[in-house]
mmCIF file of C-alpha atoms in Angstrom:
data_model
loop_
_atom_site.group_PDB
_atom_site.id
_atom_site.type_symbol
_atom_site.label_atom_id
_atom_site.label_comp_id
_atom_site.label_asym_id
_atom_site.label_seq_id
_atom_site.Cartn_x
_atom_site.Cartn_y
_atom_site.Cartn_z
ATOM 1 C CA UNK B 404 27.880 42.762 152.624
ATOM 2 C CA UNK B 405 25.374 45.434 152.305
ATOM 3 C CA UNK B 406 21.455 44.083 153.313
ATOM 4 C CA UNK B 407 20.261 45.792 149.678
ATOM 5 C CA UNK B 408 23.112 43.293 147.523
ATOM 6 C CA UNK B 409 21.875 40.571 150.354
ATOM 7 C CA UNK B 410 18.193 40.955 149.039
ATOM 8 C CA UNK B 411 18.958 41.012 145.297
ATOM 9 C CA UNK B 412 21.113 37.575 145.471
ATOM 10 C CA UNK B 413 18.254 36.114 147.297
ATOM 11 C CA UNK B 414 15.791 37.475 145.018
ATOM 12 C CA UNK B 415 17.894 36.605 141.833
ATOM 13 C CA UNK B 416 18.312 32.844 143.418
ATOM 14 C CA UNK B 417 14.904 32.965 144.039
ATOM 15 C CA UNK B 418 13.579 33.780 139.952
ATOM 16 C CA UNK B 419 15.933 31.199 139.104
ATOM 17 C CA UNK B 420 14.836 28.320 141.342
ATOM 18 C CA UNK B 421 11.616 29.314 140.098
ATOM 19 C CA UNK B 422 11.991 29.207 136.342
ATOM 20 C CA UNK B 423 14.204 25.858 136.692
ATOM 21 C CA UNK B 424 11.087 24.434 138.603
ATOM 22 C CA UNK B 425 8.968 26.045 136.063
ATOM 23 C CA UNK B 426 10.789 24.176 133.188
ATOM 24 C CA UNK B 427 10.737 21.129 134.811
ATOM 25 C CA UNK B 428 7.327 20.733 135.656
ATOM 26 C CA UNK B 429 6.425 21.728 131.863
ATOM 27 C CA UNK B 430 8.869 19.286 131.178
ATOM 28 C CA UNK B 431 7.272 16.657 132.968
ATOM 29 C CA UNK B 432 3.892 17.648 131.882
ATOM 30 C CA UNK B 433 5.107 17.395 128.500
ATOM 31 C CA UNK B 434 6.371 14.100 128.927
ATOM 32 C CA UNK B 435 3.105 12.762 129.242
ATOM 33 C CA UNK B 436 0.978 14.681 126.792
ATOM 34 C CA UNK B 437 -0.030 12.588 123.631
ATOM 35 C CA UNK B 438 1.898 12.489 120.207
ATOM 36 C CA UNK B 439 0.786 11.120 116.938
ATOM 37 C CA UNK B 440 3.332 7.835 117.104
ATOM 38 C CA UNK B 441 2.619 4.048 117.041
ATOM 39 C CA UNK B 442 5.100 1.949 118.362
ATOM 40 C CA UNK B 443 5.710 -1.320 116.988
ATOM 41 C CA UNK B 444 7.301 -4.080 118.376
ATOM 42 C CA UNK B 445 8.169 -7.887 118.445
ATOM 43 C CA UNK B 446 4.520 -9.672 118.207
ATOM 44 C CA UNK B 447 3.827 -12.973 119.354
ATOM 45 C CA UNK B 448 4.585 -16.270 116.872
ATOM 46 C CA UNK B 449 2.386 -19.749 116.283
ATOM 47 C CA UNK B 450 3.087 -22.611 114.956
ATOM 48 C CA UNK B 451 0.850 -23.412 111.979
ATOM 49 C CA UNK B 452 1.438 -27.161 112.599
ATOM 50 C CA UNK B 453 -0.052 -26.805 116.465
ATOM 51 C CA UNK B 454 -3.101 -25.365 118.357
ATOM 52 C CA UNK B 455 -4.362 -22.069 119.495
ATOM 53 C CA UNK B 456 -7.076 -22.121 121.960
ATOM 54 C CA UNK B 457 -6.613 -26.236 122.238
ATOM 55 C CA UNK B 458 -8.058 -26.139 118.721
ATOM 56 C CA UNK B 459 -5.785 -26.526 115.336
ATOM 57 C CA UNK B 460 -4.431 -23.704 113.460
ATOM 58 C CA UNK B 461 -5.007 -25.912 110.342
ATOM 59 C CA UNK B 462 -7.585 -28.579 110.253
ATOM 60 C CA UNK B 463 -8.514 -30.241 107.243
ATOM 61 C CA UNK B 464 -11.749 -32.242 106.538
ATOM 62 C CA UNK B 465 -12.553 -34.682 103.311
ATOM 63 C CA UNK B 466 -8.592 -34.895 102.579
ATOM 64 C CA UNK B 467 -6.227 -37.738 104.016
ATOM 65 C CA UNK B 468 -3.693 -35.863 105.821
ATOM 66 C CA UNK B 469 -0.315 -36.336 107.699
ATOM 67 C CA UNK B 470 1.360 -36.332 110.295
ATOM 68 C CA UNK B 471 4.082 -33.658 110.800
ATOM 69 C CA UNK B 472 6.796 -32.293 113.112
ATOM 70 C CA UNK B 473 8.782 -28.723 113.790
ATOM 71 C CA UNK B 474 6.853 -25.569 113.575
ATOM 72 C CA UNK B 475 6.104 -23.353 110.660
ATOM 73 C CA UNK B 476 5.708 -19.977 112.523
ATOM 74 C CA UNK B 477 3.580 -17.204 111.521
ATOM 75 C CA UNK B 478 4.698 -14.051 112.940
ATOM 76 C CA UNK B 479 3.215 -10.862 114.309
ATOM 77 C CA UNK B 480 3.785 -6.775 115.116
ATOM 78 C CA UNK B 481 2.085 -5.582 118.082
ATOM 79 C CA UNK B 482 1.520 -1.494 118.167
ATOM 80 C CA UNK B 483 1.085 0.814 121.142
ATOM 81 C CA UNK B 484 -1.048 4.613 120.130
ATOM 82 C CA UNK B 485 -3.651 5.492 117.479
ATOM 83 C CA UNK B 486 -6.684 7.602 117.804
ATOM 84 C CA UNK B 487 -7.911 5.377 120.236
ATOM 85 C CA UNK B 488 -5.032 5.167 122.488
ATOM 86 C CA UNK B 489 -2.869 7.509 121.955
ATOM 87 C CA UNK B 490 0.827 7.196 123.641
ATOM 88 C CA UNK B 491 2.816 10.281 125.317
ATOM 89 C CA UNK B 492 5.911 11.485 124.652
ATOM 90 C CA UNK B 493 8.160 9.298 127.098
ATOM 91 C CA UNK B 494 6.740 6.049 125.719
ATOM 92 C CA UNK B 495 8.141 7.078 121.597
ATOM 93 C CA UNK B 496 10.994 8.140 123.420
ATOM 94 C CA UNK B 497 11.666 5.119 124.897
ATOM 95 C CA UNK B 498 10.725 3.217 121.202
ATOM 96 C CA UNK B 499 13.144 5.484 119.450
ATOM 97 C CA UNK B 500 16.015 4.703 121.663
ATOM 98 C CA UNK B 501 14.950 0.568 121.725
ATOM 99 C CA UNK B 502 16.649 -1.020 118.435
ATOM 100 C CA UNK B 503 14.022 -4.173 118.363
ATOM 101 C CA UNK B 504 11.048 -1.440 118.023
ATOM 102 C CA UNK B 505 10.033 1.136 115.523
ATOM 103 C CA UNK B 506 8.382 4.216 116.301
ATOM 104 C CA UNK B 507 6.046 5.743 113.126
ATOM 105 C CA UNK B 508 3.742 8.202 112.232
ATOM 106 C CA UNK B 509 0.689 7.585 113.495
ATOM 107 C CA UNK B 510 -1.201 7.740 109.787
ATOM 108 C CA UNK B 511 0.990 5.150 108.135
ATOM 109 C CA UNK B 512 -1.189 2.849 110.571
ATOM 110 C CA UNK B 513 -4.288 4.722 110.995
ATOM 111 C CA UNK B 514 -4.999 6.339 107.663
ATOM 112 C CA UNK B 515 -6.674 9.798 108.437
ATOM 113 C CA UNK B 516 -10.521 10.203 109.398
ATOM 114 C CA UNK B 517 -10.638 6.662 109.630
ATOM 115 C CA UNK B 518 -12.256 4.900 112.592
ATOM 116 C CA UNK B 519 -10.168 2.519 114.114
ATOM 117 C CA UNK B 520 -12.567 0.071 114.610
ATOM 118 C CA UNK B 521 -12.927 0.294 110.820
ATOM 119 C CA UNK B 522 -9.192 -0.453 110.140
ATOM 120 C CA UNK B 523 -9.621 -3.503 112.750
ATOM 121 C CA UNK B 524 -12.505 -5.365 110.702
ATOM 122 C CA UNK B 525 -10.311 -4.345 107.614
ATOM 123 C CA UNK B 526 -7.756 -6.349 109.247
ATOM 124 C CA UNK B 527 -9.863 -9.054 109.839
ATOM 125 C CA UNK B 528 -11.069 -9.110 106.292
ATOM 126 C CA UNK B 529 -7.576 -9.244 104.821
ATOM 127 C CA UNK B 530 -6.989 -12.154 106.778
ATOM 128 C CA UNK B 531 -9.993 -14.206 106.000
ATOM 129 C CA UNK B 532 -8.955 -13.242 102.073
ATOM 130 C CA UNK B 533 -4.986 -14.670 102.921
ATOM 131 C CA UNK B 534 -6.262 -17.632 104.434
ATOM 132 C CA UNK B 535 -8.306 -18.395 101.015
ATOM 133 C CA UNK B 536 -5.636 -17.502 99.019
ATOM 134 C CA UNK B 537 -3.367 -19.193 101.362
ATOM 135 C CA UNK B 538 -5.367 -22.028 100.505
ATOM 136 C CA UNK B 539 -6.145 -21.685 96.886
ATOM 137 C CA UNK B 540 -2.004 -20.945 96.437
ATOM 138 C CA UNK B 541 -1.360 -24.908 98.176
ATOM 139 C CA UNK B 542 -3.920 -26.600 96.064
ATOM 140 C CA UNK B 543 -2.133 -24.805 93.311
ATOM 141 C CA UNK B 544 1.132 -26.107 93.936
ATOM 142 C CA UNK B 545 0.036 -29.827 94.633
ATOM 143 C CA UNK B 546 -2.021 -29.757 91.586
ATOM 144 C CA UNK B 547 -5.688 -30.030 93.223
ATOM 145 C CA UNK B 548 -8.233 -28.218 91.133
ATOM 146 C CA UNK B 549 -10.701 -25.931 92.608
ATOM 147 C CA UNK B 550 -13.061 -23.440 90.900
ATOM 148 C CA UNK B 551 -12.970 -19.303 91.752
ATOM 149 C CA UNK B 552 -16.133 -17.489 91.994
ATOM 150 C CA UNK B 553 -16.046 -13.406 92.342
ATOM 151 C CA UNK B 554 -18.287 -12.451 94.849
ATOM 152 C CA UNK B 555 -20.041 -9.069 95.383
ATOM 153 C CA UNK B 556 -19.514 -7.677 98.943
ATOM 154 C CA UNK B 557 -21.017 -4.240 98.517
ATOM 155 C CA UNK B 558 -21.755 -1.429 96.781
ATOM 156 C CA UNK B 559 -21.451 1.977 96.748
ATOM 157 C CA UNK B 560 -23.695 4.260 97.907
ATOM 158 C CA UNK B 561 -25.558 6.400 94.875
ATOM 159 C CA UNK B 562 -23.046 4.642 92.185
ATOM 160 C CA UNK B 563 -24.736 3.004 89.162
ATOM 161 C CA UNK B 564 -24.032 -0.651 90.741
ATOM 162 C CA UNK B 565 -25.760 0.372 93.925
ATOM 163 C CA UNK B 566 -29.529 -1.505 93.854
ATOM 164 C CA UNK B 567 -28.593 -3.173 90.858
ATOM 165 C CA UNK B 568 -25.760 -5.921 91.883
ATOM 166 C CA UNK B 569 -26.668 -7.356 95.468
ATOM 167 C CA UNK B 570 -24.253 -8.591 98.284
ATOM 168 C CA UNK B 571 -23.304 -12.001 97.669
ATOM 169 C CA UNK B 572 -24.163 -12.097 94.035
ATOM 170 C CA UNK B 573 -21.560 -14.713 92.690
ATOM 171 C CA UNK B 574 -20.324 -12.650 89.152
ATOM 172 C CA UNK B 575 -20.175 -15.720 86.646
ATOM 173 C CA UNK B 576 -19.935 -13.529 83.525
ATOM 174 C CA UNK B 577 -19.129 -9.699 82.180
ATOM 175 C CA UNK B 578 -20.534 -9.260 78.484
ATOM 176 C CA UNK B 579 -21.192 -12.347 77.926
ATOM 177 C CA UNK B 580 -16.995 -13.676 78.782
ATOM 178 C CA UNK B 581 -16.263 -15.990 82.164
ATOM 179 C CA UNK B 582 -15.822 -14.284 84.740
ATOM 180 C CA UNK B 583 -12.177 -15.974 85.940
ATOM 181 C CA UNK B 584 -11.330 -13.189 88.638
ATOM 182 C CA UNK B 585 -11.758 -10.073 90.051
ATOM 183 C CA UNK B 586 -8.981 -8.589 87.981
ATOM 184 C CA UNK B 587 -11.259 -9.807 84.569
ATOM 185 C CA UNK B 588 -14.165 -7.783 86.034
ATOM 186 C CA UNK B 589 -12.105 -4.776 86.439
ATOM 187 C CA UNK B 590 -10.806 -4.910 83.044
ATOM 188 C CA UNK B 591 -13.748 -6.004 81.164
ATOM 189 C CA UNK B 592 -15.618 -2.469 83.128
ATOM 190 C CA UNK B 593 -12.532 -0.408 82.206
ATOM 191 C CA UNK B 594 -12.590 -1.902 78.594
ATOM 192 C CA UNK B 595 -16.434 0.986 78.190
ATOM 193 C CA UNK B 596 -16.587 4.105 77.917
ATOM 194 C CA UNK B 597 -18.084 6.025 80.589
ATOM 195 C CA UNK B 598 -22.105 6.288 80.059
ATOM 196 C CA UNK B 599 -21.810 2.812 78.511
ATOM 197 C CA UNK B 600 -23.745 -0.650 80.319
ATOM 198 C CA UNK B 601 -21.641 -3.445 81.378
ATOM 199 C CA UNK B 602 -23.720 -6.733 81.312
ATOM 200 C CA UNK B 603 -22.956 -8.538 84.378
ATOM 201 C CA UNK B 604 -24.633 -12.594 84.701
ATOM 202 C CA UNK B 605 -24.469 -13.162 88.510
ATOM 203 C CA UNK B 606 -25.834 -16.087 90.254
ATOM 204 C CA UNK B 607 -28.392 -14.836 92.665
ATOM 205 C CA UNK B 608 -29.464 -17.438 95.900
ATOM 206 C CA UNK B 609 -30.391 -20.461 93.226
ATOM 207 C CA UNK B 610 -31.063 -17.986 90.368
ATOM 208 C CA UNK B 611 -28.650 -17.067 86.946
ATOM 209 C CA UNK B 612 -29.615 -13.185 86.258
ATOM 210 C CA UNK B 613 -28.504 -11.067 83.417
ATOM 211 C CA UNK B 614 -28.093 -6.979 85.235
ATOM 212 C CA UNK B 615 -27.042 -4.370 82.929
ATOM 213 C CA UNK B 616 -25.146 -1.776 85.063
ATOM 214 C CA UNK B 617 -24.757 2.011 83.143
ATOM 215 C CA UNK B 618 -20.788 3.353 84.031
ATOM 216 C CA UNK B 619 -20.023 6.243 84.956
ATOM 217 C CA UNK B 620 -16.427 8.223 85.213
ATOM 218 C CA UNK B 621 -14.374 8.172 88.213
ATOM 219 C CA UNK B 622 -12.023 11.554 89.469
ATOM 220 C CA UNK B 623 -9.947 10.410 86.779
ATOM 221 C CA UNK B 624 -12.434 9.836 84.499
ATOM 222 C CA UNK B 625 -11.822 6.800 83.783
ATOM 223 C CA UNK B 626 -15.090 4.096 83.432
ATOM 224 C CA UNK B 627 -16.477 2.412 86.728
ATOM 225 C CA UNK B 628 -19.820 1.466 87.906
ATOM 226 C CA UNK B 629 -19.056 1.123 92.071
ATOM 227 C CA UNK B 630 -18.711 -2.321 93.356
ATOM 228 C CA UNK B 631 -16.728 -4.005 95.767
ATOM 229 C CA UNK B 632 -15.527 -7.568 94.597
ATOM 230 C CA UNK B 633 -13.874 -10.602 96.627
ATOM 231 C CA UNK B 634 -12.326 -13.389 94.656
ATOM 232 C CA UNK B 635 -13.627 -16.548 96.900
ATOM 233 C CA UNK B 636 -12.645 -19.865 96.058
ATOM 234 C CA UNK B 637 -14.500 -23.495 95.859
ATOM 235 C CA UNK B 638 -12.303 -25.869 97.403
ATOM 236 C CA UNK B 639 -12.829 -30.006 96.818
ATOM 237 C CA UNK B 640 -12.445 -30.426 100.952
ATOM 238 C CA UNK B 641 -12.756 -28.091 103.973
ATOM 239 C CA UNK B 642 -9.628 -26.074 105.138
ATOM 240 C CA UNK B 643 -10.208 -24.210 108.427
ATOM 241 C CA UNK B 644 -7.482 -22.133 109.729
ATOM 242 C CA UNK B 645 -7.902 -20.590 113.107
ATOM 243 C CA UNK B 646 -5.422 -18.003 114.687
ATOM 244 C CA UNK B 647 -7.297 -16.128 117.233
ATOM 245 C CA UNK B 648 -6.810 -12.313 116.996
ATOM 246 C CA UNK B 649 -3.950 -12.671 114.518
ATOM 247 C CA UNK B 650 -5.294 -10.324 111.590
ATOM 248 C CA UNK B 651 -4.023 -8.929 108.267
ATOM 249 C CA UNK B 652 -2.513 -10.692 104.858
ATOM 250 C CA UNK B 653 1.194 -11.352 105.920
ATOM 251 C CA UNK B 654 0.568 -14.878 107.168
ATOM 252 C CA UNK B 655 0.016 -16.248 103.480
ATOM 253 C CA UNK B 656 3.270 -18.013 102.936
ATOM 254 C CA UNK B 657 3.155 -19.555 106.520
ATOM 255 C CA UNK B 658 -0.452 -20.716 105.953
ATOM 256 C CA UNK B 659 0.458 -22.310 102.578
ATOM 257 C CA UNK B 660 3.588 -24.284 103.690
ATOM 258 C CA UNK B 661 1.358 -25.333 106.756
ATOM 259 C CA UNK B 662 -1.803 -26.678 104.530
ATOM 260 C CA UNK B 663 1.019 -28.174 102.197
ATOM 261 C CA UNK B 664 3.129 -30.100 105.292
ATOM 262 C CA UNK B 665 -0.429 -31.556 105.757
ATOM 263 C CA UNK B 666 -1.877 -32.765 103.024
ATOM 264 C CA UNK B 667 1.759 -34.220 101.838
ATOM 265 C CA UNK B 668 3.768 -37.384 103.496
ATOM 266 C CA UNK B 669 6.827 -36.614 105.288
ATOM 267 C CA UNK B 670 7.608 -33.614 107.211
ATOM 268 C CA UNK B 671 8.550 -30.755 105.520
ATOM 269 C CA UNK B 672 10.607 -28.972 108.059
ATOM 270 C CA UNK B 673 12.412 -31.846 109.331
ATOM 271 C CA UNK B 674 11.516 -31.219 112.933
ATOM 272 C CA UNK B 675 13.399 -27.735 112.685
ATOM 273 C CA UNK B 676 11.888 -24.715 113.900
ATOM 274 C CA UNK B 677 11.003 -22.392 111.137
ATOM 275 C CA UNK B 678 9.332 -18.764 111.001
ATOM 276 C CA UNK B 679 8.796 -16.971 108.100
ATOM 277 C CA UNK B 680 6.531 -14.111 106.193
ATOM 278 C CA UNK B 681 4.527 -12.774 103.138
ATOM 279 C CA UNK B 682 1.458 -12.215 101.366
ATOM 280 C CA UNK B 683 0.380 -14.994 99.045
ATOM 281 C CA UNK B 684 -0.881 -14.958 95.698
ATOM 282 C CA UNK B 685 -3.377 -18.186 94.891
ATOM 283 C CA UNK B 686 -0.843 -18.267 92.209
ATOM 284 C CA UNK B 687 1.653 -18.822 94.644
ATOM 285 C CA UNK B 688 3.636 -15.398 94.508
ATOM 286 C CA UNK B 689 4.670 -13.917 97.703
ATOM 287 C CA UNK B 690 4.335 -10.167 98.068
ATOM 288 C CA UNK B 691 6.165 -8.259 100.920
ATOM 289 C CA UNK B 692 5.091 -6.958 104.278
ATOM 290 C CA UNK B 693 5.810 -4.396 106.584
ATOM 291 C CA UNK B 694 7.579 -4.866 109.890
ATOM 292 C CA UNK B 695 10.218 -7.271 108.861
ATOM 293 C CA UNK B 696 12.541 -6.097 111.714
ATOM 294 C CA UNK B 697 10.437 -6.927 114.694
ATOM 295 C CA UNK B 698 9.444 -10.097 113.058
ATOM 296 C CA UNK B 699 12.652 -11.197 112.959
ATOM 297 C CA UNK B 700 13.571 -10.167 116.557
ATOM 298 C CA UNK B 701 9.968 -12.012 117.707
ATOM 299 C CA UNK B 702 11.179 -15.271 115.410
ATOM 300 C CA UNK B 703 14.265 -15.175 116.858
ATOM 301 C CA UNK B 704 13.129 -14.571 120.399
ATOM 302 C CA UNK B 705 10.632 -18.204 119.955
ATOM 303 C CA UNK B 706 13.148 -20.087 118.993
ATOM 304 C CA UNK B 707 13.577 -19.845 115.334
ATOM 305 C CA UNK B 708 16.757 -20.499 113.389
ATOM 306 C CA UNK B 709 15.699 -20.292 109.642
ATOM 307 C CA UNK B 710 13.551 -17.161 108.317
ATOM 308 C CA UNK B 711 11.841 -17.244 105.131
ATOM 309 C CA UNK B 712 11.889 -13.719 103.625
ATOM 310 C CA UNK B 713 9.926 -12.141 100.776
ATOM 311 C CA UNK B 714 12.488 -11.575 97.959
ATOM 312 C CA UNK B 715 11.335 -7.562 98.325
ATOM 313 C CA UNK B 716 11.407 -7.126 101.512
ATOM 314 C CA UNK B 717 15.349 -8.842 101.689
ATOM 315 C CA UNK B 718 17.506 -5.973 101.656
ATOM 316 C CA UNK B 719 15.477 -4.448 104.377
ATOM 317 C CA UNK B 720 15.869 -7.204 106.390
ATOM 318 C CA UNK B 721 19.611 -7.828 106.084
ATOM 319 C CA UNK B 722 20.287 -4.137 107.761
ATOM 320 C CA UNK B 723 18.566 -5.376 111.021
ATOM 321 C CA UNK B 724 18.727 -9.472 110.721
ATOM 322 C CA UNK B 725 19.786 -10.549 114.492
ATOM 323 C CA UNK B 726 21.992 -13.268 115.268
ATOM 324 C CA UNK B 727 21.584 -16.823 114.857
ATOM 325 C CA UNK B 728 18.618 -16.419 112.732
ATOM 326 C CA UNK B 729 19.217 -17.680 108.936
ATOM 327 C CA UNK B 730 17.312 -16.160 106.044
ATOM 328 C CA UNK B 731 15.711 -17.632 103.264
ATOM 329 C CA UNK B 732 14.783 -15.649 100.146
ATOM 330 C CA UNK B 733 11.377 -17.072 99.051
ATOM 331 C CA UNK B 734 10.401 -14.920 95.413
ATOM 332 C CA UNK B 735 7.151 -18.032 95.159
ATOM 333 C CA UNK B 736 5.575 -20.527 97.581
ATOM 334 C CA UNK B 737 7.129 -22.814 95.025
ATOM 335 C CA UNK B 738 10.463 -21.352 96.007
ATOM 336 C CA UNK B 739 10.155 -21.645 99.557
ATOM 337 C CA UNK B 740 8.991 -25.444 99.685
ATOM 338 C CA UNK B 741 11.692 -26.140 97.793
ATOM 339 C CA UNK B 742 14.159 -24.444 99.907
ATOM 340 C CA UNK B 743 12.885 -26.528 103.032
ATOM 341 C CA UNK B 744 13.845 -29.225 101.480
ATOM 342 C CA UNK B 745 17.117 -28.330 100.634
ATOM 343 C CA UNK B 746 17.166 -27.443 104.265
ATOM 344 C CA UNK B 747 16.151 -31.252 105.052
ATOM 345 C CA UNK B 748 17.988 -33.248 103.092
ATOM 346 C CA UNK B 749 21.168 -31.001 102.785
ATOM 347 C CA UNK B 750 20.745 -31.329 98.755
ATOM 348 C CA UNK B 751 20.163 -28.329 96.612
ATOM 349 C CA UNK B 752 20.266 -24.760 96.138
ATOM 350 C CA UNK B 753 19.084 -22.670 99.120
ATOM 351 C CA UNK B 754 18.458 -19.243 98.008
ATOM 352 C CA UNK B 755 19.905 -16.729 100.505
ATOM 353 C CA UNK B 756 18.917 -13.090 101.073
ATOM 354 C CA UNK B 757 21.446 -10.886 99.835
ATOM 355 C CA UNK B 758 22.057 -6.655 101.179
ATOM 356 C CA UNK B 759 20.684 -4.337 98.370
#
């Protein structure tokens, strides 16, 4: 073979080699370059009825309690990425091809331009307002009475509320009608027109005040005067409930069932160990969550054999519900402690999750 032909081959083999090394390193550097992904996945469970930390999830002081048996098992998502942390290609990769994890856009987490450390102490405040309503939704359904206050946490900046109403200023009153809930507030400011004064009689430290608060329209034009309100509740005994670094509102239901096995003789799950989800309403409705199919996967990986499921979030959950785990439809709190004792006694209707 001619030396010229010899040359070009080896040249030819050469470019080649090259470009395949070429793509593979950008490959590889690719790999681990970071994308705008969170992956979720199976989150660790407790047992409402137990400890964390050696201290109770639940404790309950000026009540007679009981004692009680199983588990009642809150249930959690853990997430890899964000703004903080980003993760690289290989790790969604490796999410997208798992079944038990989800891999999602990084701002259906993190909502845009917000800090995360922001989003975390939002977190925290949701759960601090589930545990309350977790709370207020059990004294509801044993019949307990407790009062509501609505409860100023801030104000916006350069809004008409803003120097006027104070944080911490317990709203008792909105032209001159009872303040019952945060929700009454909202109407009764909606109920002006903008440029009109609201009359708002707060409770200030160990003073009643009268503060008339001007309204102004929103983007939509539409009345408000720029507070921030939190319904808080004044319970006849002290519930504490302490979960560690657990945060947001989709412990409710599991909170509620928890403070109810307590304060109630007998044992509601019957020694069984149950996991379950929702938000909860202090009326005792239970709103859906997010991640229902790694909560299932983490209830199921504990131990759990019966899985109470928000009545919204059921058809979701049949697609992906894994084996051996039994689910429970629960549309109220009401619903779901009567369900566990169907469960128990093997009399009555339990409602089952059915596929959309």
């Amino acid at each position: 073979m001619p030396a010229n032909k010899l040359i070009s081959m080896s040249r030819r083999a050469l470019t080649l080699l090259l470009a395949g090394f070429l793509v593979l390193a950008l490959g590889v550097v690719g790999a681990f370059r970071p994308v705008p992904y969170v992956v979720l996945s199976p989150g660790p469970t407790e047992n409402t009825l137990g400890e964390v930390d050696k201290k109770p999830v639940i404790s309950i002081n000026g009540r007679e309690t009981y004692p009680t048996s199983g588990s009642l098992d809150l249930v959690t998502v853990a997430y890899q990425g964000g703004p903080a942390a980003p993760i690289d290609l290989l790790t969604a990769l490796r999410g997208w091809i798992d079944p038990t994890v989800a891999v999602v856009p990084q701002e259906t987490i993190f909502a845009p331009n917000r800090d995360p450390k922001e989003v975390e102490e939002e977190n925290t405040v949701e759960m601090t307002n589930s545990q309350d309503s977790a709370t207020a939704a059990a004294l509801t359904e044993l019949k307990i009475p407790y009062t509501t206050v609505v409860r100023v946490l801030s104000t916006e900046k350069g809004k008409p509320a803003d120097g006027k109403l104070l944080k911490d200023d317990e709203i008792s009153a909105v032209d001159g009608k009872p303040a019952a809930d945060v929700d009454v507030v909202s109407e009764a400011v909606k109920a002006h027109k903008p440029g009109e004064s609201v009359l708002f009689t707060v409770t200030r430290g160990t003073e009643k005040v009268d503060v008339s608060v001007p309204t102004v329209a929103d983007s939509k034009g539409h009345p408000m005067v720029g507070v921030v309100m939190q319904a808080r509740y004044k319970f006849p005994f002290d519930v504490k409930i302490n979960v560690g670094d657990v945060g947001g509102p989709s412990a409710g239901l599991m909170f509620s069932l928890g403070i109810i096995d307590k304060l109630t003789p007998g044992e509601m799950t019957g020694g069984k160990q149950i996991a379950g989800t929702g938000t909860i309403q202090p009326s005792g409705e239970v709103g859906a969550i997010g991640g229902i199919a790694q909560k299932m996967v983490g209830a199921r990986d504990s131990g759990a054999t019966v899985f109470l499921t928000p009545a919204d979030n059921c058809a979701e959950a049949m697609e992906s519900v894994p084996d051996g785990l039994r689910l429970v439809r629960a549309n109220t709190l009401h619903d779901a402690v009567t369900a566990l004792d169907a469960l128990r006694t093997g009399k009555g209707n339990v409602p089952a999750c059915q596929a959309g």
